């Protein structure tokens, strides 16, 4: 199936080109490379690499590292990263899993001895630190997906310059930094490395990160060994052990990136959506799309395209499909190196049809539980495209805002708390084990029409939201994709009001069926009419509204769409979420 073609002469037909939702800003067009991310200075870092002849993979890493400087409240070299790369030459999508494993010596018994009684490791306990995967992901992205014209040192140079010279802090980022001030002060003796005169910086104040620049230079000079061996690794281990953790130098030295086969689902014969496979939760979006397709095929609703956008009927259908999808992914997603995950069965038409049968178009399902597909049984997202047609969909995270808030001495970054994604219950597929990767929430996405790129996109998490909102990623993927298929522009698809299901994860679980149960509140942006909210409540939804900074709960997305004009020339059309501080920029 060919890429979208637009006849630019038909400007008198606005639905062909312009948004169907009143967008808050114009989308960005370019014929060469485009970077769409949540921080303007990080976008400029990516553009710098594109201008030097780097491709989308190179520029993605430059953007990623720069985001560590401009937006450390949600990402950094102390966290993890995932990547999808569209190779324009081969017209294939490749996937990279840059998540880390738990320490080999960490056991459930050890945590119980430390007095941890709940269903998950507390976010501030340094036993929640898994091996940070971002550094290796950066190096491997450049080496495997990059242009081979630029070195890792070349690609990291803009971020190093930003860290040394300092960057003015943006508004939304400052707000969330202030919320984390006490966490950073108390998490380790080295909190001043992430504060300005002992305080969170205010908007416009300049933050310098000389120690982070030193860490980056170590990776630039020595590659992965510059992080996973030597002084950086020692600083990480020293801090974790000082707080009762069990991570060893061997845990860091053993880390490596996983190159994996992406999973996919073709929705309605229109587009094929690609996601990273488990231990990431990208399968949630695919299951939800499959259930939506089956709901329509079973005649339970009119076509989604025929329902009014964000009407009670439309929102109810999406919410129920996502609740069913979350129930499955929350139960089944774990580290495939430790347990079999029935991916093919979860995405089979037969299983999706059985899940769709649970949908009631008139009311919410009072208790959604995971199915049985087998007979026997917070964050930044950005995307980059280049003049050669390649695209890189990239996401990285510390998990809960600054993660643990703990700073290894002299390193200039905070450590993630991804280990809080484990389930502390024997027999659960995602139960903690030494050397295991936890259920991971961050997911990049791509959509193709045939073998041609349609969208490189994703929706990240907001800053410092409670753990139960980490499931916003697949919800954003589904809502934004359906907006695009309705004819919205990339920018309008992101601007449109969204909802967020709070898939609350139990803290204390004594019942075997607690996990894989989705029975929680749904939040809506206040742009959605009170009449609609009232109707949804009548249908049984615990519907609530958010406004202002609370909109961060909805996540923050980026989209780059490929358009082909009459002459066959590619035009990139990009949007950036107004819920963040950034924008999309095009290379000239």
Coordinates of C-alpha atoms in Angstrom, one line a residue, residues 21-24 309-310 479-480 483 488 491-499 525 527 551 578-579:
X21 CA -9.9 19.8 15.7
X22 CA -9.2 23.4 16.6
X23 CA -5.4 23.0 17.1
X24 CA -3.5 25.2 19.5
X309 CA -15.1 12.3 18.2
X310 CA -14.9 12.2 22.0
X479 CA -6.1 7.8 20.9
X480 CA -3.6 9.7 18.8
X483 CA -7.2 10.8 15.6
X488 CA -6.5 15.2 12.0
X491 CA -0.4 18.7 15.7
X492 CA -4.2 18.5 16.0
X493 CA -4.0 14.8 16.9
X494 CA -1.9 15.7 19.9
X495 CA -3.8 18.8 20.9
X496 CA -7.2 17.0 21.1
X497 CA -8.4 16.3 24.6
X498 CA -7.5 12.9 25.9
X499 CA -8.5 10.6 28.8
X525 CA -9.2 16.8 30.3
X527 CA -12.0 20.4 27.4
X551 CA -3.0 17.6 32.2
X578 CA 1.3 21.4 24.0
X579 CA 1.3 19.7 27.4

